[in-house]
mmCIF file of N, CA and C in Angstrom:
data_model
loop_
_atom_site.group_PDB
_atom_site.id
_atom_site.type_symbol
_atom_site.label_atom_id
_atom_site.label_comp_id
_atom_site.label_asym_id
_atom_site.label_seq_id
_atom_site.Cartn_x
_atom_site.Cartn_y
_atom_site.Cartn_z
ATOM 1 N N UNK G 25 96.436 109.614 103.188
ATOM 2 C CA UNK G 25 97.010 109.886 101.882
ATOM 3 C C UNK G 25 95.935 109.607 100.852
ATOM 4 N N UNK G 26 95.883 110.515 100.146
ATOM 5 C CA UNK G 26 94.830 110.507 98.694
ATOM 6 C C UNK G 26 95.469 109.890 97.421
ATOM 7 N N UNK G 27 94.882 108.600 97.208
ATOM 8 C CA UNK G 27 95.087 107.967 96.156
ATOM 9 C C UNK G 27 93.973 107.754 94.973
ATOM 10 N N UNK G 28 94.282 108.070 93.574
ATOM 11 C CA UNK G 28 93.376 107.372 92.866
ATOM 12 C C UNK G 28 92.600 105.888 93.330
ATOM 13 N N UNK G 29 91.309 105.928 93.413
ATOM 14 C CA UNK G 29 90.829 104.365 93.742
ATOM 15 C C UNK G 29 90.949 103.505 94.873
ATOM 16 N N UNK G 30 92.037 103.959 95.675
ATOM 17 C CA UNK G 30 92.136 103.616 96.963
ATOM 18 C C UNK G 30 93.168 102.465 96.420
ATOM 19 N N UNK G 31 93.784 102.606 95.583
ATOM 20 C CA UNK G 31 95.424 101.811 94.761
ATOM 21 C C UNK G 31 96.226 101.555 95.909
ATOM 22 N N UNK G 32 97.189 100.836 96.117
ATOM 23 C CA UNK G 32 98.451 100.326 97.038
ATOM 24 C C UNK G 32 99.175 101.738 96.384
ATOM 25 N N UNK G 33 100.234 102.193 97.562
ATOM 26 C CA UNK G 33 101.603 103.110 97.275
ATOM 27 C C UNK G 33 102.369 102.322 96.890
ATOM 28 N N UNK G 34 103.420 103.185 96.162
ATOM 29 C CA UNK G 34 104.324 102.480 95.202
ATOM 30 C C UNK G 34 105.422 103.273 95.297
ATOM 31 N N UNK G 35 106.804 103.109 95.566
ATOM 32 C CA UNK G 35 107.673 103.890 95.193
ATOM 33 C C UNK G 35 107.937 104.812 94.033
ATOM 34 N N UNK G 36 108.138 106.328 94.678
ATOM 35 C CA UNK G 36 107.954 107.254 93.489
ATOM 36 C C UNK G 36 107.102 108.097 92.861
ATOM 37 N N UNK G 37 105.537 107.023 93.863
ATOM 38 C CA UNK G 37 104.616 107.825 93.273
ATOM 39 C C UNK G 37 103.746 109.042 93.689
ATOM 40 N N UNK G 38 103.534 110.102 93.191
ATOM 41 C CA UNK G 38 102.939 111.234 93.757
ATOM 42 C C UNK G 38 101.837 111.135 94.622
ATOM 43 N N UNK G 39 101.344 111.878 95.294
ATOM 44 C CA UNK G 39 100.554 111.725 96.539
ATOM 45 C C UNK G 39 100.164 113.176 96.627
ATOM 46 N N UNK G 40 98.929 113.402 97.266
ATOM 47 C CA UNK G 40 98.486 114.123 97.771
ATOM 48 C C UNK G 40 98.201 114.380 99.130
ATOM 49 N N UNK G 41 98.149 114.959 100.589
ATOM 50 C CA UNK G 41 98.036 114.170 101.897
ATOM 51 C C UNK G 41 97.020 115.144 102.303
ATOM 52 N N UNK G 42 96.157 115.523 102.843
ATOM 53 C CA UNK G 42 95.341 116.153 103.686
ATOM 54 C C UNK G 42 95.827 116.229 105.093
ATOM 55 N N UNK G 43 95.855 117.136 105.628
ATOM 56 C CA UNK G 43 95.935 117.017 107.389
ATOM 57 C C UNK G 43 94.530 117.558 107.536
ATOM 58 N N UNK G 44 93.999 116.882 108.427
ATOM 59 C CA UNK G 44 92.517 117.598 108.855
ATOM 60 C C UNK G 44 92.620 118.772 109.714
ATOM 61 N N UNK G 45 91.414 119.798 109.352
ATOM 62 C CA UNK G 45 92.011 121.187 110.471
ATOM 63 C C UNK G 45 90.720 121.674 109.717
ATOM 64 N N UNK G 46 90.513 123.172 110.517
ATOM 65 C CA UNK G 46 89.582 124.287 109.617
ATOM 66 C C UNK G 46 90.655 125.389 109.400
ATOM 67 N N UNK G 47 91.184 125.952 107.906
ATOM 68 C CA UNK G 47 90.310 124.381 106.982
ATOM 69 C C UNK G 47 91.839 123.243 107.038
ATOM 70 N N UNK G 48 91.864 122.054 105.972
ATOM 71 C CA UNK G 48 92.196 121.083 105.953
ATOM 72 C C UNK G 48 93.623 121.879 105.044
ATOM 73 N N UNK G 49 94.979 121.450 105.994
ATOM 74 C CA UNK G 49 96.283 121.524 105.227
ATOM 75 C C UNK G 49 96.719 120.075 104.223
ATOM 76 N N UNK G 50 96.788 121.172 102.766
ATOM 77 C CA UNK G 50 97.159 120.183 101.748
ATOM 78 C C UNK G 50 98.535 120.467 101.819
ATOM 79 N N UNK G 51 99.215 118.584 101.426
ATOM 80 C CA UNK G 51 100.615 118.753 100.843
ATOM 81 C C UNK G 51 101.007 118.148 99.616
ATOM 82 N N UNK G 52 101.985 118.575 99.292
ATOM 83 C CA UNK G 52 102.010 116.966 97.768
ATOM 84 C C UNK G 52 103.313 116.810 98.532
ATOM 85 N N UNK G 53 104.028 115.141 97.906
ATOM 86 C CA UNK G 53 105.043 114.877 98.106
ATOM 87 C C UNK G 53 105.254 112.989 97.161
ATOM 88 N N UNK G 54 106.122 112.643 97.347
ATOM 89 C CA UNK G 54 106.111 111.122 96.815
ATOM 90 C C UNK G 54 106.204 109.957 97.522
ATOM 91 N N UNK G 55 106.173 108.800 97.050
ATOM 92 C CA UNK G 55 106.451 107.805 98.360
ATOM 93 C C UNK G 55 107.716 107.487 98.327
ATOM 94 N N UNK G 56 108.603 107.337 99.001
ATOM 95 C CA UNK G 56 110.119 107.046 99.364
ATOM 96 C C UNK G 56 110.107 105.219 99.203
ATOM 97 N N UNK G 57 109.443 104.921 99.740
ATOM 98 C CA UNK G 57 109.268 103.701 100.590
ATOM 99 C C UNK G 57 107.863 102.865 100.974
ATOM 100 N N UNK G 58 107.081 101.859 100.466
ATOM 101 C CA UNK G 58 106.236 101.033 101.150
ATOM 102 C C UNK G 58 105.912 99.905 101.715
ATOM 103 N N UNK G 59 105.301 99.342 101.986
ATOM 104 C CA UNK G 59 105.090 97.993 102.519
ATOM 105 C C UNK G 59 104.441 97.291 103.590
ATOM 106 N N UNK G 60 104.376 96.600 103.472
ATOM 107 C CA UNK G 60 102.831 95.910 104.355
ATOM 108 C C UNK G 60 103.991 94.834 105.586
ATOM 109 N N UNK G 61 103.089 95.241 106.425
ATOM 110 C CA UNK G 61 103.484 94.660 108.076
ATOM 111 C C UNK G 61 102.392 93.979 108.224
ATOM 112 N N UNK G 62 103.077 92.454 108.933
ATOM 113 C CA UNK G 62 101.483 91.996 109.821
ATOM 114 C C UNK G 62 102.385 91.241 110.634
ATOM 115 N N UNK G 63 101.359 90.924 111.969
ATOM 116 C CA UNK G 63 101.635 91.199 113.162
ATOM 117 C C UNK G 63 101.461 89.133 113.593
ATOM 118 N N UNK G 64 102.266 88.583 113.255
ATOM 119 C CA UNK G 64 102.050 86.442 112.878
ATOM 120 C C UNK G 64 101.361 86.225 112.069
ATOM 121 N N UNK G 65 101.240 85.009 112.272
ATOM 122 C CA UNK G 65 100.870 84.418 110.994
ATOM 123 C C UNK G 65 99.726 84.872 110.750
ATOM 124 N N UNK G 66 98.505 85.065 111.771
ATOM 125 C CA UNK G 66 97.492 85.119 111.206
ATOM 126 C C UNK G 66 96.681 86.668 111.703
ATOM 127 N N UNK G 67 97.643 87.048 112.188
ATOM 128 C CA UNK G 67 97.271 88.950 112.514
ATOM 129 C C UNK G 67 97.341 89.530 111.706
ATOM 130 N N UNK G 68 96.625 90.471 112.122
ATOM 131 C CA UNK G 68 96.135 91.798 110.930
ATOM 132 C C UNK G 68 97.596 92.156 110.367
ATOM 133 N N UNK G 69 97.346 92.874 109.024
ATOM 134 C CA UNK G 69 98.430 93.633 108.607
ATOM 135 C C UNK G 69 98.038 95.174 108.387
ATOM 136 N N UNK G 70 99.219 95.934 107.962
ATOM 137 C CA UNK G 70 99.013 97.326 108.341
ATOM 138 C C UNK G 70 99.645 97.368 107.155
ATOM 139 N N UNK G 71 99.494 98.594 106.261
ATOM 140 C CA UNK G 71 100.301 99.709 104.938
ATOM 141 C C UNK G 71 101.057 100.439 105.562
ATOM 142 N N UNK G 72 102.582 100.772 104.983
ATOM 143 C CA UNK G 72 102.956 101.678 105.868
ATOM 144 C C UNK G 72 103.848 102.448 104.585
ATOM 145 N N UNK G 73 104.165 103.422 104.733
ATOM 146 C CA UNK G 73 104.575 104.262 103.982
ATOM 147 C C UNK G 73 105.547 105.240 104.337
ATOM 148 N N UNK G 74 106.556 105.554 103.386
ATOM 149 C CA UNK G 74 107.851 106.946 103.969
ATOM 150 C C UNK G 74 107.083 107.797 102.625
ATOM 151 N N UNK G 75 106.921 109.472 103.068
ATOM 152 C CA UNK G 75 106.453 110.299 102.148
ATOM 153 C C UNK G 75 107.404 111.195 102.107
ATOM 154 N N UNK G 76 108.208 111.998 100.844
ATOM 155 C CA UNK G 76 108.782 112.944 100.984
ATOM 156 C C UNK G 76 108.030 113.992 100.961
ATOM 157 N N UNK G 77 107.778 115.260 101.293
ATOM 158 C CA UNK G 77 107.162 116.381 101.141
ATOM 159 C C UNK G 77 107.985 117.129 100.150
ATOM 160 N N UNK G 78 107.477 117.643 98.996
ATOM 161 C CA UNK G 78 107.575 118.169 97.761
ATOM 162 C C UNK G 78 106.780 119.985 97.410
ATOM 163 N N UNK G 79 106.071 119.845 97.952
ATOM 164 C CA UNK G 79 105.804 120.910 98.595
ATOM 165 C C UNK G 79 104.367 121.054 99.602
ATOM 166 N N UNK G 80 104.600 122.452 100.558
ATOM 167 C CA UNK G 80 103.481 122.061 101.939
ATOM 168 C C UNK G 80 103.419 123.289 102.238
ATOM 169 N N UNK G 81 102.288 123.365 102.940
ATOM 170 C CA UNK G 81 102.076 124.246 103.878
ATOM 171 C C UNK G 81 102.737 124.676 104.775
ATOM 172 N N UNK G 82 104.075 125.181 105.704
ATOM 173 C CA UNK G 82 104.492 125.105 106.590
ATOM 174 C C UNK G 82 103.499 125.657 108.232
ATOM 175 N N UNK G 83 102.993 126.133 107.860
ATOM 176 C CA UNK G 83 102.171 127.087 108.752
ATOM 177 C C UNK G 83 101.389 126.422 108.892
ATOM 178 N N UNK G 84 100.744 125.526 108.014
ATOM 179 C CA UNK G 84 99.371 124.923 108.488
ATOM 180 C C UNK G 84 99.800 123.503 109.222
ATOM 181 N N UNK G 85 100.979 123.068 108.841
ATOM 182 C CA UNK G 85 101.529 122.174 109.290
ATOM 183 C C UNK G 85 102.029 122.041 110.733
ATOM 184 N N UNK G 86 102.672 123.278 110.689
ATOM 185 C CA UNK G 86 103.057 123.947 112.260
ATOM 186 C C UNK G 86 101.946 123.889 113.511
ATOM 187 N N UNK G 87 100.820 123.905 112.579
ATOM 188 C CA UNK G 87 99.292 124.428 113.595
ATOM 189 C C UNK G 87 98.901 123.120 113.909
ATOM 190 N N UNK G 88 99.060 122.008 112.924
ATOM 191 C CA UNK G 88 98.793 120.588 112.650
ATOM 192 C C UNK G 88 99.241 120.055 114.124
ATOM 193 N N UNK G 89 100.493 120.105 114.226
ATOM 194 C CA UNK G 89 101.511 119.399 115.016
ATOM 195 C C UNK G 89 101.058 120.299 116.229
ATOM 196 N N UNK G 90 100.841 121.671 116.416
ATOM 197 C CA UNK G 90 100.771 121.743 117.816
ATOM 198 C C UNK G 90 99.309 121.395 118.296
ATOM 199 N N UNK G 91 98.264 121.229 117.701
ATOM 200 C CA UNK G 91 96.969 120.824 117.710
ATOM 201 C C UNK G 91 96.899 119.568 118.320
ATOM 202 N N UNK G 92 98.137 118.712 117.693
ATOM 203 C CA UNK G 92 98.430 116.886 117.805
ATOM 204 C C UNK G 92 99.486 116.560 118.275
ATOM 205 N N UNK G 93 100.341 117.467 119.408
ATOM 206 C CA UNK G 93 101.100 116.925 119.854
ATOM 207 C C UNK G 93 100.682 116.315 121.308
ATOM 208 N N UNK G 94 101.343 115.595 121.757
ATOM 209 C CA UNK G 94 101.012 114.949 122.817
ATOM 210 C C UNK G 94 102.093 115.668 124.073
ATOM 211 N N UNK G 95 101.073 115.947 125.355
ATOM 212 C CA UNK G 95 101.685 116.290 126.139
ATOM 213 C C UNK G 95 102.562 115.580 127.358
#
């Protein structure tokens, strides 16, 4: 996800997402939902994010997923 500055997500806020490909599928959409996970007391933590899609590529998206699906 493409953020100004490399900022924390925030509920609400617009987004840009790249899927990598030739070439690269853009989407916009917002964040639903964020928040940081970590794994005890003293394990790493992770960002995690819900994105709505607002508008997308469907086709490039389609190509995305069969490129990256797992068999």
């Amino acid at each position: 996800v493409l953020t100004p500055g490399g900022k924390r997500l925030r509920p609400n806020q617009k987004v840009r997402i790249e899927l990598p490909g030739d070439p690269p599928t853009l989407c916009a959409g917002r964040v639903v939902w964020a928040r940081v996970e970590t794994q005890g007391a003293n394990g790493p933590s992770a960002r995690r994010a819900g994105i709505e899609f607002t508008a997308s590529d469907e086709v490039g998206i389609e190509a995305f997923t069969i490129m990256h699906a797992a068999i």
